[in-house]
Coordinates of N, CA and C in Angstrom, one line a residue:
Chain A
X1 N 28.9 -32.4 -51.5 CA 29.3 -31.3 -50.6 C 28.2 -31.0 -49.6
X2 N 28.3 -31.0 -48.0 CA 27.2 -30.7 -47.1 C 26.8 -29.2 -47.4
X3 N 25.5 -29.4 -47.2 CA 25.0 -27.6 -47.0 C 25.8 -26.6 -45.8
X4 N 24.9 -25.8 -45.9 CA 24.5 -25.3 -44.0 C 23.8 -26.1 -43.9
X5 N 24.5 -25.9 -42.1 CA 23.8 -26.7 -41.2 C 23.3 -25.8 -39.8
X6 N 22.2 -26.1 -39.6 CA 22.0 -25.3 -38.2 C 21.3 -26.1 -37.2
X7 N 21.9 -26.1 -36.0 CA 21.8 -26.9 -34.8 C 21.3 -26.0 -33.8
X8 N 20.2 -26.4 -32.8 CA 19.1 -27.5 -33.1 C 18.2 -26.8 -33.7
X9 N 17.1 -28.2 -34.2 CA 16.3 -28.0 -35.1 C 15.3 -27.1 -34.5
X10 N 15.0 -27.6 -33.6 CA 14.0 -26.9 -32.8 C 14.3 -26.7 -31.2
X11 N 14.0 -25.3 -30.4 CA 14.1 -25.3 -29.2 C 12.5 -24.8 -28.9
X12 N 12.7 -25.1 -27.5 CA 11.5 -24.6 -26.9 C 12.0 -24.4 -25.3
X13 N 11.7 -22.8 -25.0 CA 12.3 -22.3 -23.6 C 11.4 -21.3 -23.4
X14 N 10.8 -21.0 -22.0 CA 10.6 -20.1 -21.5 C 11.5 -18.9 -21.4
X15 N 10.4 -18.1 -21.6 CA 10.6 -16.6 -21.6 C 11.6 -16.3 -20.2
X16 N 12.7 -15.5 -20.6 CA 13.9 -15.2 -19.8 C 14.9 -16.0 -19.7
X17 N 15.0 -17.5 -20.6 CA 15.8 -18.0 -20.7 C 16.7 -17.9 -21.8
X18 N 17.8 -18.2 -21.6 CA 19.0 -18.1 -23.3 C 18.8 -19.1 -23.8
X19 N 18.8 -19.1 -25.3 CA 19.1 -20.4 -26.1 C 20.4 -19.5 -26.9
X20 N 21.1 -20.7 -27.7 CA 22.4 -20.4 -28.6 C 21.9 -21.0 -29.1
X21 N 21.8 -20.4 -30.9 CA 21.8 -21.3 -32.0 C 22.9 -21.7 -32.7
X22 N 23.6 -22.4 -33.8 CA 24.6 -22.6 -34.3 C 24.3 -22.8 -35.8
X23 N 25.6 -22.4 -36.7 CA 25.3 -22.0 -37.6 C 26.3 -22.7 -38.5
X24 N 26.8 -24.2 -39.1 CA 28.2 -24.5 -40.2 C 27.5 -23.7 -41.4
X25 N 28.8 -23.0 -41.9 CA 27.9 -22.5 -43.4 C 28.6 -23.7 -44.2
X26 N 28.6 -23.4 -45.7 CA 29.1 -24.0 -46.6 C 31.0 -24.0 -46.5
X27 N 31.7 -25.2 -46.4 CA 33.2 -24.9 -46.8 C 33.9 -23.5 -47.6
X28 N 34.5 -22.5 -47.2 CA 34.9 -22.4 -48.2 C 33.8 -20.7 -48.1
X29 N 33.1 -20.7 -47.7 CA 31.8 -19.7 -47.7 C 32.5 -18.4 -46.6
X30 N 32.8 -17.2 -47.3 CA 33.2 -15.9 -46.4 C 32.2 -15.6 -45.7
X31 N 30.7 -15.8 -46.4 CA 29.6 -15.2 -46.5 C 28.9 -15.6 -45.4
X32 N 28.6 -15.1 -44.4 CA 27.5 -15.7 -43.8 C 26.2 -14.5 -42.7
X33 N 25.4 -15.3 -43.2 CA 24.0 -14.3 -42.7 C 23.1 -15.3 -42.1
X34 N 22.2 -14.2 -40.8 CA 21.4 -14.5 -40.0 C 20.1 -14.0 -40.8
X35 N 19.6 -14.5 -40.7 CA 17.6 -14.1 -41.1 C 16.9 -14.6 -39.8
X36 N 15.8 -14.0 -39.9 CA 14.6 -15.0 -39.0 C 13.0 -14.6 -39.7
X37 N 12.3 -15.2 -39.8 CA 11.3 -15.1 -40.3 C 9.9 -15.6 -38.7
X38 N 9.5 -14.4 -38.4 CA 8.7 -14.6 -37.3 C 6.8 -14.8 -38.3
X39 N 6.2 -15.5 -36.9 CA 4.7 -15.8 -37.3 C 3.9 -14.9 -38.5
X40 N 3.7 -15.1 -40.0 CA 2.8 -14.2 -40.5 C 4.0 -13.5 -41.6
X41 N 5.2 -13.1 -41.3 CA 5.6 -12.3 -41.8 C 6.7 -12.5 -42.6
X42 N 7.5 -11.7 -43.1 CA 8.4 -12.5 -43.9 C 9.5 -12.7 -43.6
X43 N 10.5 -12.9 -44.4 CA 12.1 -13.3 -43.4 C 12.9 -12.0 -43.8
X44 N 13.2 -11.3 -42.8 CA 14.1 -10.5 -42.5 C 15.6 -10.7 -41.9
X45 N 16.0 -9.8 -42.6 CA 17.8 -9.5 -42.5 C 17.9 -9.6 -41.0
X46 N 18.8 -10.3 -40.4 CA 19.4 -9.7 -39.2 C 20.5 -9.3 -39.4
X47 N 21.9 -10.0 -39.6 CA 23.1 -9.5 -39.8 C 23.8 -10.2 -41.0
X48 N 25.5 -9.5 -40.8 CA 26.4 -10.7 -42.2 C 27.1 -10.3 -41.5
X49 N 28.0 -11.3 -41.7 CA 29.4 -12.1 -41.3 C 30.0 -11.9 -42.7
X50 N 31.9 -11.4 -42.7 CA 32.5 -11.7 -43.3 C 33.5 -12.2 -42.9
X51 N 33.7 -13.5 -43.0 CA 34.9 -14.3 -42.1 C 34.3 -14.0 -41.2
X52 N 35.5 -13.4 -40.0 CA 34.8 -13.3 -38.6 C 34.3 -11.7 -38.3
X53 N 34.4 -11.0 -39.4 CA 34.3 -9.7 -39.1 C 32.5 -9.4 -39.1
X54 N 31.6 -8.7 -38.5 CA 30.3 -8.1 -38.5 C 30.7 -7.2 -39.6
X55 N 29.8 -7.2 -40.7 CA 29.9 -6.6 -41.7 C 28.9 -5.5 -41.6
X56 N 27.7 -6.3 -41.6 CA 26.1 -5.2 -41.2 C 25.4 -6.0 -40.4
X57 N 25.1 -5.1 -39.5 CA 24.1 -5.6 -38.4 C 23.1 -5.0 -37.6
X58 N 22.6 -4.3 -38.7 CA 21.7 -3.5 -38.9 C 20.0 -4.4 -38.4
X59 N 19.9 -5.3 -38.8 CA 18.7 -5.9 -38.8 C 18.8 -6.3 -37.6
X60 N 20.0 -6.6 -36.3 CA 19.4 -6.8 -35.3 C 18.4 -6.2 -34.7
X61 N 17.6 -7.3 -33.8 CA 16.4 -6.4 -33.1 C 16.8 -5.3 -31.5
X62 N 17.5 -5.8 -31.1 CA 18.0 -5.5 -29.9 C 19.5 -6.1 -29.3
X63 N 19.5 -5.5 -27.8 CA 20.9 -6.1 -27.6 C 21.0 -7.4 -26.8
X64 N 19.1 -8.0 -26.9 CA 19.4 -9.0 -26.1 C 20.0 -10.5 -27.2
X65 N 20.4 -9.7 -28.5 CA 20.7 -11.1 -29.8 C 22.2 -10.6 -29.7
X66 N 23.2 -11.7 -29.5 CA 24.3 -11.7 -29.9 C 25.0 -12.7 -30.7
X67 N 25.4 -12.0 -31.9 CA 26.0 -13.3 -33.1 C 27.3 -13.0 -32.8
X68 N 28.2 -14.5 -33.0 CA 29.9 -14.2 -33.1 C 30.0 -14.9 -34.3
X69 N 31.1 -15.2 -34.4 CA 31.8 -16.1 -35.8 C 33.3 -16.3 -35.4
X70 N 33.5 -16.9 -34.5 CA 35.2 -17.0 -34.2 C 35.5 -17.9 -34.9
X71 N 36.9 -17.2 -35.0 CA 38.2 -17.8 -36.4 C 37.0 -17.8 -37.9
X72 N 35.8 -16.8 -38.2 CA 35.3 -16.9 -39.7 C 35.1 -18.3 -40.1
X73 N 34.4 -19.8 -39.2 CA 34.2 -20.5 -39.5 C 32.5 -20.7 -38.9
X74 N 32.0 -21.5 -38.1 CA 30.7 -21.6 -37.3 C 30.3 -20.2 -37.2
X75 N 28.9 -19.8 -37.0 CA 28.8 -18.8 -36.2 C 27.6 -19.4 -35.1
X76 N 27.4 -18.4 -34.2 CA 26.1 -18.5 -33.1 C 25.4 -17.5 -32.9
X77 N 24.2 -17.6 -32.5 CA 23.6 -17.1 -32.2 C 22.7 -16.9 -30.6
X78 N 23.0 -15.7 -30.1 CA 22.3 -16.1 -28.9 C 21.8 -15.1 -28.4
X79 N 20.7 -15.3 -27.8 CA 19.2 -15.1 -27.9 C 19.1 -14.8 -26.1
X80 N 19.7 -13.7 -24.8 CA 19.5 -13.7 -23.6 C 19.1 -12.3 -23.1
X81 N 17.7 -12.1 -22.4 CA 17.0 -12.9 -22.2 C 15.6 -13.0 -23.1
X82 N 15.2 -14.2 -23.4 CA 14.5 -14.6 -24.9 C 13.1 -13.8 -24.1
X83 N 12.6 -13.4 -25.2 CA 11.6 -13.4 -24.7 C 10.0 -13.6 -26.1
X84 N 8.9 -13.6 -25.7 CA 7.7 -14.1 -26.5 C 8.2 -13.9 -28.0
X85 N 8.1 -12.5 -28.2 CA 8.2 -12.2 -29.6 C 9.4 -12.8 -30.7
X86 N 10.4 -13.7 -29.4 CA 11.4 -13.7 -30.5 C 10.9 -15.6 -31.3
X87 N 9.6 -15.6 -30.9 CA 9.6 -16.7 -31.1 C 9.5 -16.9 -33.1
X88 N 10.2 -17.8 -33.7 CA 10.3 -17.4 -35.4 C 11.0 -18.6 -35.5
X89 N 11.1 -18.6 -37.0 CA 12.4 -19.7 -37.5 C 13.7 -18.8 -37.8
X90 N 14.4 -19.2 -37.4 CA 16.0 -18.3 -38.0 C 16.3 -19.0 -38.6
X91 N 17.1 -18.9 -39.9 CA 17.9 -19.3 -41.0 C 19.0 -18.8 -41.1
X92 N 19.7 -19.4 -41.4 CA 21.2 -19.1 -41.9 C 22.0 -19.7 -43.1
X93 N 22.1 -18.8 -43.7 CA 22.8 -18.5 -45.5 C 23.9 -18.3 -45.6
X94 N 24.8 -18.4 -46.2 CA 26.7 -18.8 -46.4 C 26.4 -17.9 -48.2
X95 N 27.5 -17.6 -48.5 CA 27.5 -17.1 -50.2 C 29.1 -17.1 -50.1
X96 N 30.0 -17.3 -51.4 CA 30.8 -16.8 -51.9 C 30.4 -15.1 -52.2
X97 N 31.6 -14.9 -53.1 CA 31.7 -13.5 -53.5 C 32.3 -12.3 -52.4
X98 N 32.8 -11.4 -52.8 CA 33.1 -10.7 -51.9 C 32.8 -9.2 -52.8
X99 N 32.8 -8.5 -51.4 CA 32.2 -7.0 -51.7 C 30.7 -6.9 -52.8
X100 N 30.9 -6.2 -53.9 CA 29.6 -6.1 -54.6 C 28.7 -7.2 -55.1
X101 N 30.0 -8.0 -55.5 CA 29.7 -9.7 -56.0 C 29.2 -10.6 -54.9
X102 N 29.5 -10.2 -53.9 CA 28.0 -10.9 -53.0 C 26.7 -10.7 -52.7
X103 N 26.0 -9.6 -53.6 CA 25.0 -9.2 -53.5 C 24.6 -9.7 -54.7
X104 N 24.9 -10.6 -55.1 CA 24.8 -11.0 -56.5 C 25.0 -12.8 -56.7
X105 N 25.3 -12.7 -55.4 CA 25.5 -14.5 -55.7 C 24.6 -15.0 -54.8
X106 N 24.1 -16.3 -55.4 CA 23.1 -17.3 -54.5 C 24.0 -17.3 -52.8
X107 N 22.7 -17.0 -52.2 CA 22.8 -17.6 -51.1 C 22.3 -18.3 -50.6
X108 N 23.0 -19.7 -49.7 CA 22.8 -21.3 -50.1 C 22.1 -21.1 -48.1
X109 N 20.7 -21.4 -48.1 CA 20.2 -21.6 -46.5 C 20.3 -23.1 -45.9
X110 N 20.7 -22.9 -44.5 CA 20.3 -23.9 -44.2 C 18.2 -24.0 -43.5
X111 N 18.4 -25.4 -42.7 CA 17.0 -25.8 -42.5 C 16.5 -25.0 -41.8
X112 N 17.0 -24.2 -40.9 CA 16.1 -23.5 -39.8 C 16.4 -23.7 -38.5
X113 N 16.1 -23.0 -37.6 CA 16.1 -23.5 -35.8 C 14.7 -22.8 -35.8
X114 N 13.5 -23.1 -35.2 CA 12.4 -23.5 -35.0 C 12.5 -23.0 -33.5
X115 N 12.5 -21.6 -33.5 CA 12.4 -21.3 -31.7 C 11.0 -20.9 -31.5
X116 N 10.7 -21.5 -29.8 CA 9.2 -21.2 -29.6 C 9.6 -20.7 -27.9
X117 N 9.4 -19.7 -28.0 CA 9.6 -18.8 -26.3 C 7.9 -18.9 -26.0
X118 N 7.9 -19.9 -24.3 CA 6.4 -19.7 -23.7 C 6.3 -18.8 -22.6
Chain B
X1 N 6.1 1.3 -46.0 CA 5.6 0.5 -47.2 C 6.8 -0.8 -46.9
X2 N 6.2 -2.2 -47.5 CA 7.2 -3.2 -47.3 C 8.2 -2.8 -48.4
X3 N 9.6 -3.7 -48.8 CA 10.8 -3.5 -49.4 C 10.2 -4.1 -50.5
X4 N 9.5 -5.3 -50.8 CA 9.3 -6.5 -51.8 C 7.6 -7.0 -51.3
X5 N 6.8 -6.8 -52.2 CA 5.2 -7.4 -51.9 C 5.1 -8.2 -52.7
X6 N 4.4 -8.9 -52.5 CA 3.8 -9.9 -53.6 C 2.7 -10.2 -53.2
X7 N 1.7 -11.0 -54.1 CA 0.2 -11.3 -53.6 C 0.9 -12.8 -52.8
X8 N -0.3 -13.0 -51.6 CA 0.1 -13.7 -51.2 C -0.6 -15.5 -51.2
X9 N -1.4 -15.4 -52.8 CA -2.2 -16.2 -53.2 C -2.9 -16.7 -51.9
X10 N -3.4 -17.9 -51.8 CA -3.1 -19.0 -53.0 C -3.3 -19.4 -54.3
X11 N -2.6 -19.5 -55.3 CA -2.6 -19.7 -56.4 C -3.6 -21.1 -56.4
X12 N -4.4 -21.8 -56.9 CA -5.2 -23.4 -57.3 C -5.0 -23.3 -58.5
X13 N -4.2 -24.3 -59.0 CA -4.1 -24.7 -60.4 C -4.2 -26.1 -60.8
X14 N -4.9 -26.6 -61.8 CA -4.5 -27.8 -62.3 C -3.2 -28.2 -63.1
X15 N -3.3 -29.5 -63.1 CA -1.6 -29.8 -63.2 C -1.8 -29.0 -64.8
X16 N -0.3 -29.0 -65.9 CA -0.8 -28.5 -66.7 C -0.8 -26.9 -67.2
X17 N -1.3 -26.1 -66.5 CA -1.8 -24.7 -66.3 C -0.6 -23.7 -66.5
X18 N -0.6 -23.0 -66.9 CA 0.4 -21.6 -66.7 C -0.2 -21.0 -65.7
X19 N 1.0 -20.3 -64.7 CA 0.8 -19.4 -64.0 C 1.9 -18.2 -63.9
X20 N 1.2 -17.2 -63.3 CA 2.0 -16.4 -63.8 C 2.1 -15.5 -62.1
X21 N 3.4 -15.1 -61.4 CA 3.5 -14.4 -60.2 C 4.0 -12.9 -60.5
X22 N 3.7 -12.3 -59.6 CA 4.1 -10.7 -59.9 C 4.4 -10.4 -58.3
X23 N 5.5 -9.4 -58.3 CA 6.2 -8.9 -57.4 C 6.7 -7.6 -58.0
X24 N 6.8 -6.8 -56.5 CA 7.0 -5.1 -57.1 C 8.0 -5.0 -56.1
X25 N 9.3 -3.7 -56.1 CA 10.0 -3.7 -55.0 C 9.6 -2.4 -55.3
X26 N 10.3 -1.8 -53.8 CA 10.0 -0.4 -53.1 C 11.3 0.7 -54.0
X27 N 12.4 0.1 -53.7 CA 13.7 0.7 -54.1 C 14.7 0.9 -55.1
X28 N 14.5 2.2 -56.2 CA 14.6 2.3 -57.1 C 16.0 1.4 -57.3
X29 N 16.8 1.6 -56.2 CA 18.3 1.4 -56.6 C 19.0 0.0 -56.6
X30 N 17.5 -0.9 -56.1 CA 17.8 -2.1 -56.0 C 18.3 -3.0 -57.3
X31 N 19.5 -3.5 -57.2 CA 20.7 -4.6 -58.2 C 20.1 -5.8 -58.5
X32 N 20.0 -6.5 -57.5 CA 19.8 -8.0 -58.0 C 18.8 -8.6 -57.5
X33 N 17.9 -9.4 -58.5 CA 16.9 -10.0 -57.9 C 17.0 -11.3 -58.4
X34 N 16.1 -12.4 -56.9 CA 15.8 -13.8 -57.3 C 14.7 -14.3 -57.1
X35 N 14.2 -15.4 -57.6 CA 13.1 -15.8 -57.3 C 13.9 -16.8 -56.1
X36 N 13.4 -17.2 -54.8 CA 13.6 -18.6 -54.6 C 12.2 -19.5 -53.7
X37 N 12.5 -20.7 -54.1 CA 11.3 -21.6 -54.1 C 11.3 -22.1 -52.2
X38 N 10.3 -21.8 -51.7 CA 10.2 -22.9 -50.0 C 9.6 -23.7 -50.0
X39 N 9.0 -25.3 -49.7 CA 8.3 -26.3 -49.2 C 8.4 -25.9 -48.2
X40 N 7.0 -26.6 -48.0 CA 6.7 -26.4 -46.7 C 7.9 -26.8 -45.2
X41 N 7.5 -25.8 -44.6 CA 8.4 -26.4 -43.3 C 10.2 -26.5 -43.8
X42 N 10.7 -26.4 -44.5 CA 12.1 -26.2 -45.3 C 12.8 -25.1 -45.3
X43 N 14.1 -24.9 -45.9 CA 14.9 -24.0 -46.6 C 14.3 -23.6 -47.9
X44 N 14.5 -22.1 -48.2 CA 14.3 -21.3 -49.0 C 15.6 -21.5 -49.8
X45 N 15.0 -21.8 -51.3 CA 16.2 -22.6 -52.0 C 15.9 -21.7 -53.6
X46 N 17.1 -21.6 -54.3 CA 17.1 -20.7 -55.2 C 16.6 -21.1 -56.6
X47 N 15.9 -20.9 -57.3 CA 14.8 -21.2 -58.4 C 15.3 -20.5 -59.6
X48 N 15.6 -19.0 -59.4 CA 16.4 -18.5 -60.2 C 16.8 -17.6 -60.3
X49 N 17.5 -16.7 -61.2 CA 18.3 -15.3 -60.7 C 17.4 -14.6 -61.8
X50 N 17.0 -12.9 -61.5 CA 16.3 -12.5 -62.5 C 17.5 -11.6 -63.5
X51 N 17.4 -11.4 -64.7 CA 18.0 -10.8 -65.7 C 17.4 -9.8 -66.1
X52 N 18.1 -8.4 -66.5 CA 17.5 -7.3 -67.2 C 16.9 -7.9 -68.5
X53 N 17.1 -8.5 -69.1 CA 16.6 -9.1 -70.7 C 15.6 -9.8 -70.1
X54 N 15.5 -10.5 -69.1 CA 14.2 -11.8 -68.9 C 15.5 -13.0 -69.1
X55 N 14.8 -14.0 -68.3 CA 15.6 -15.1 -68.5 C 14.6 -16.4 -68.3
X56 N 15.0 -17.7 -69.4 CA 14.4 -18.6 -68.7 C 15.0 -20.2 -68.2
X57 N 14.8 -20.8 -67.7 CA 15.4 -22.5 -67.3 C 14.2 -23.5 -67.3
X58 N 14.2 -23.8 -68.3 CA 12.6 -24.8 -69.1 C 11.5 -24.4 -68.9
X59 N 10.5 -24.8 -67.8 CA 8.9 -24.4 -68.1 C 9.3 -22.9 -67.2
X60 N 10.3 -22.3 -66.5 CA 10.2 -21.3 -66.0 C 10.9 -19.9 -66.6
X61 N 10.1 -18.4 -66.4 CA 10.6 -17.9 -67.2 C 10.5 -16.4 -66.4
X62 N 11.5 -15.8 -65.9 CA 11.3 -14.5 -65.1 C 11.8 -13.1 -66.0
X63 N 10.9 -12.3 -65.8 CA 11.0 -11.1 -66.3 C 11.6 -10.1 -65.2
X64 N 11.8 -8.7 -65.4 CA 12.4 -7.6 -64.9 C 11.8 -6.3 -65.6
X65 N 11.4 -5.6 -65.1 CA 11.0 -4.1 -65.5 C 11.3 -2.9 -64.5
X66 N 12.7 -2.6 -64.9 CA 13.2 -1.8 -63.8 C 12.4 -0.3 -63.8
X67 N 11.7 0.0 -65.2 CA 11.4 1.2 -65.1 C 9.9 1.6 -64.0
X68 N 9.2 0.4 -64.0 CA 7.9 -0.4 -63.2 C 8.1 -1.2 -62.0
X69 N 9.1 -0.9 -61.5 CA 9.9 -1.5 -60.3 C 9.5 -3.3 -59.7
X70 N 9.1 -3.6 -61.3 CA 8.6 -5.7 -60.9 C 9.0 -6.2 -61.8
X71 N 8.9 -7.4 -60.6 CA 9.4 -8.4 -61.2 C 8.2 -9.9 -61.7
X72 N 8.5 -10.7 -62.6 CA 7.7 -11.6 -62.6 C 8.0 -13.0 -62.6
X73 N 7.8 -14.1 -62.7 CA 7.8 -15.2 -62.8 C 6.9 -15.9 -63.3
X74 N 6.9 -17.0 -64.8 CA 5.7 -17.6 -65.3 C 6.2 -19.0 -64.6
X75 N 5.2 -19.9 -65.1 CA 5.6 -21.4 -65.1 C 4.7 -21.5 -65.8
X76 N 4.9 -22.6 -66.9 CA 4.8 -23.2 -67.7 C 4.3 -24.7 -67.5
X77 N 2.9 -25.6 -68.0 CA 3.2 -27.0 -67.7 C 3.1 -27.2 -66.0
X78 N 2.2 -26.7 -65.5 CA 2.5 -26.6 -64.0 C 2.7 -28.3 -63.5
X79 N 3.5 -29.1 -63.1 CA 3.3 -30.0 -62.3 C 3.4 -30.0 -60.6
X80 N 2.6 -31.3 -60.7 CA 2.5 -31.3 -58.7 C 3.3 -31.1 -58.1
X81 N 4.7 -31.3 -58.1 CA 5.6 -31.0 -57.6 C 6.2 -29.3 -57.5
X82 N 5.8 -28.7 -58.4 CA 5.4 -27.2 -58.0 C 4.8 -26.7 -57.2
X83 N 4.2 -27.3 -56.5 CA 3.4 -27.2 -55.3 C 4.4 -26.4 -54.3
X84 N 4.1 -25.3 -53.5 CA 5.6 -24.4 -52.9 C 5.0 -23.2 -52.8
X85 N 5.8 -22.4 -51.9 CA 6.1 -21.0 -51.7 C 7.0 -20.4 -52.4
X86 N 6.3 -19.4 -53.5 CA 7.6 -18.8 -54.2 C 8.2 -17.5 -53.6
X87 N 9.1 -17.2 -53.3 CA 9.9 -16.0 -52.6 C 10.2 -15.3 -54.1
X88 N 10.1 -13.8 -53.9 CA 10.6 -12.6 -54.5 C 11.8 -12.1 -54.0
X89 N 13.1 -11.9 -54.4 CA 13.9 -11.8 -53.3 C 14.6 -10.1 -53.9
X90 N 15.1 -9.7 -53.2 CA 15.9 -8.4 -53.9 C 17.2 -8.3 -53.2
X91 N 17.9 -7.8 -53.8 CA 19.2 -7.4 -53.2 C 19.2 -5.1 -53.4
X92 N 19.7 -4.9 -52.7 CA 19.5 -3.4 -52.8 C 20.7 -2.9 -53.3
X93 N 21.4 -3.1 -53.2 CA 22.9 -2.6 -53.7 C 23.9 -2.5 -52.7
X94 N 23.2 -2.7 -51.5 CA 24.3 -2.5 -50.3 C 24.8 -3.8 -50.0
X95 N 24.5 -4.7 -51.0 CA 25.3 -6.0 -51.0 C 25.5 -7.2 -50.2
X96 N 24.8 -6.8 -49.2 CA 24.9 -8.1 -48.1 C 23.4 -8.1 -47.8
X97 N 22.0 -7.5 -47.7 CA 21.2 -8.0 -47.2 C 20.2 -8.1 -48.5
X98 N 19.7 -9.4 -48.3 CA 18.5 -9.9 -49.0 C 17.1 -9.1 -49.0
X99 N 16.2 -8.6 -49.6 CA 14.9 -8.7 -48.5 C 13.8 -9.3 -49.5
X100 N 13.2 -9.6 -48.7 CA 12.1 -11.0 -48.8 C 10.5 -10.7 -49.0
X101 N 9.8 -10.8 -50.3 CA 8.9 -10.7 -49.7 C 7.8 -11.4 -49.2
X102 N 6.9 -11.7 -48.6 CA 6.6 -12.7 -47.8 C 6.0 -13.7 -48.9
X103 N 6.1 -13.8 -50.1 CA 6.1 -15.4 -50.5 C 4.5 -15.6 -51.2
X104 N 4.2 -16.4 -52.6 CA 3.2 -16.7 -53.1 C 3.0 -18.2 -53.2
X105 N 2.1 -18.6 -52.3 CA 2.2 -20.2 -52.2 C 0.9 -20.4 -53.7
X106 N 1.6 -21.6 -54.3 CA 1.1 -22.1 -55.5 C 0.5 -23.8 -55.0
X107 N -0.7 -23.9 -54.9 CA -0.7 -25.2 -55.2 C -1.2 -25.6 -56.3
X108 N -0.6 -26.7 -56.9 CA -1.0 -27.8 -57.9 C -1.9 -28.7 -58.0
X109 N -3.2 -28.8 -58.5 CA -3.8 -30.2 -58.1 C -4.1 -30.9 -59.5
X110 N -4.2 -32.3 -58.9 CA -4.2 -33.0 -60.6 C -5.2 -33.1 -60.7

């Protein structure tokens, strides 16, 4: 069975440009969440996806990040206008379970997108 | 204060060796905890789920002290391939967000 997958591996864009990341979770997976783990620090929550609905999205940093999830399959992420700080790896996690039982079930990451804003 | 600390080693061990990791969370009301393992440059990948009783899966063995708000992880028999970033992970009870704490890199040497 494929994991997540997140496309591309790595970007590199000047500051004030957009990048979109992209996010397959696992088949089958309601579950899906954004993290990013910037230089030094640890990996923090950005949002969750249930299906297509925004569950919590609390951990966004601002309004220049916008995640979708249409039809509760792929999601994206996008990043306009980027700038230095958001430079980090973002990850993205898929889980079964629903409601309490998702805070309780493995969440399966994919590899990363590797953003570097100059 | 962060949500999840851990020391942030580096652990140097010979192959062999017991070691033992400690992690504390901030929030009393936090539900579920995991350890999970990173290589370098990789996905953060799940190692184990922590249990109120303690739980173990061969040379590894994670504890829980809710009343002391930590958590632990031994290993046992350390081999090279243990070599990694161990993540402390929590869940709070609000069920959807993880939080992380920034990770105890262990290296192994033979």
């Amino acid at each position: 069975e494929a994991g997540v997958t997140q496309f591309p591996s790595h970007s590199v864009i000047e500051k004030g440009q957009t990048v979109t990341l992209r996010c397959d979770p696992i088949s089958g997976h309601d579950n899906l969440y954004w993290y990013r783990r910037v230089m030094g620090k640890e990996i923090k929550f950005l949002l969750h996806f249930v299906k297509e609905s925004k569950q919590d999205e609390s951990g966004m940093p601002n309004n220049r990040f916008l995640a979708e999830r249409t039809g509760g399959t792929y999601s994206t992420l996008k990043v306009q206008p980027a700038e230095l700080e958001d430079s980090g790896v973002y990850f993205c996690a898929s889980s079964q379970g629903y409601k309490k039982l998702a805070g309780r079930s493995e969440q399966f990451f994919g590899p990363g997108t590797r953003l570097t804003v100059l | 204060r962060k949500e999840v600390e851990q020391d942030p080693g580096p652990f140097n061990v010979p192959e062999g060796a017991t070691v033992a990791f400690n992690c504390t969370y901030s929030n009393s009301a936090s539900q579920s905890f995991f350890w999970y393992r990173q290589d370098c440059r990789k996905e953060p990948k799940l190692l184990m789920s922590v249990y109120s009783s303690g739980n173990e899966d061969g040379r590894f063995t994670a504890q829980l002290n809710r009343a002391s708000q930590y958590i632990s992880l031994l290993i046992r028999d350390s081999k090279l391939s243990d070599s990694a970033t161990y993540l402390c992970v929590v869940n709070r009870g609000d069920f959807n967000k993880f939080y992380f704490g920034s990770g105890t890199k262990l290296n192994v040497k033979p």
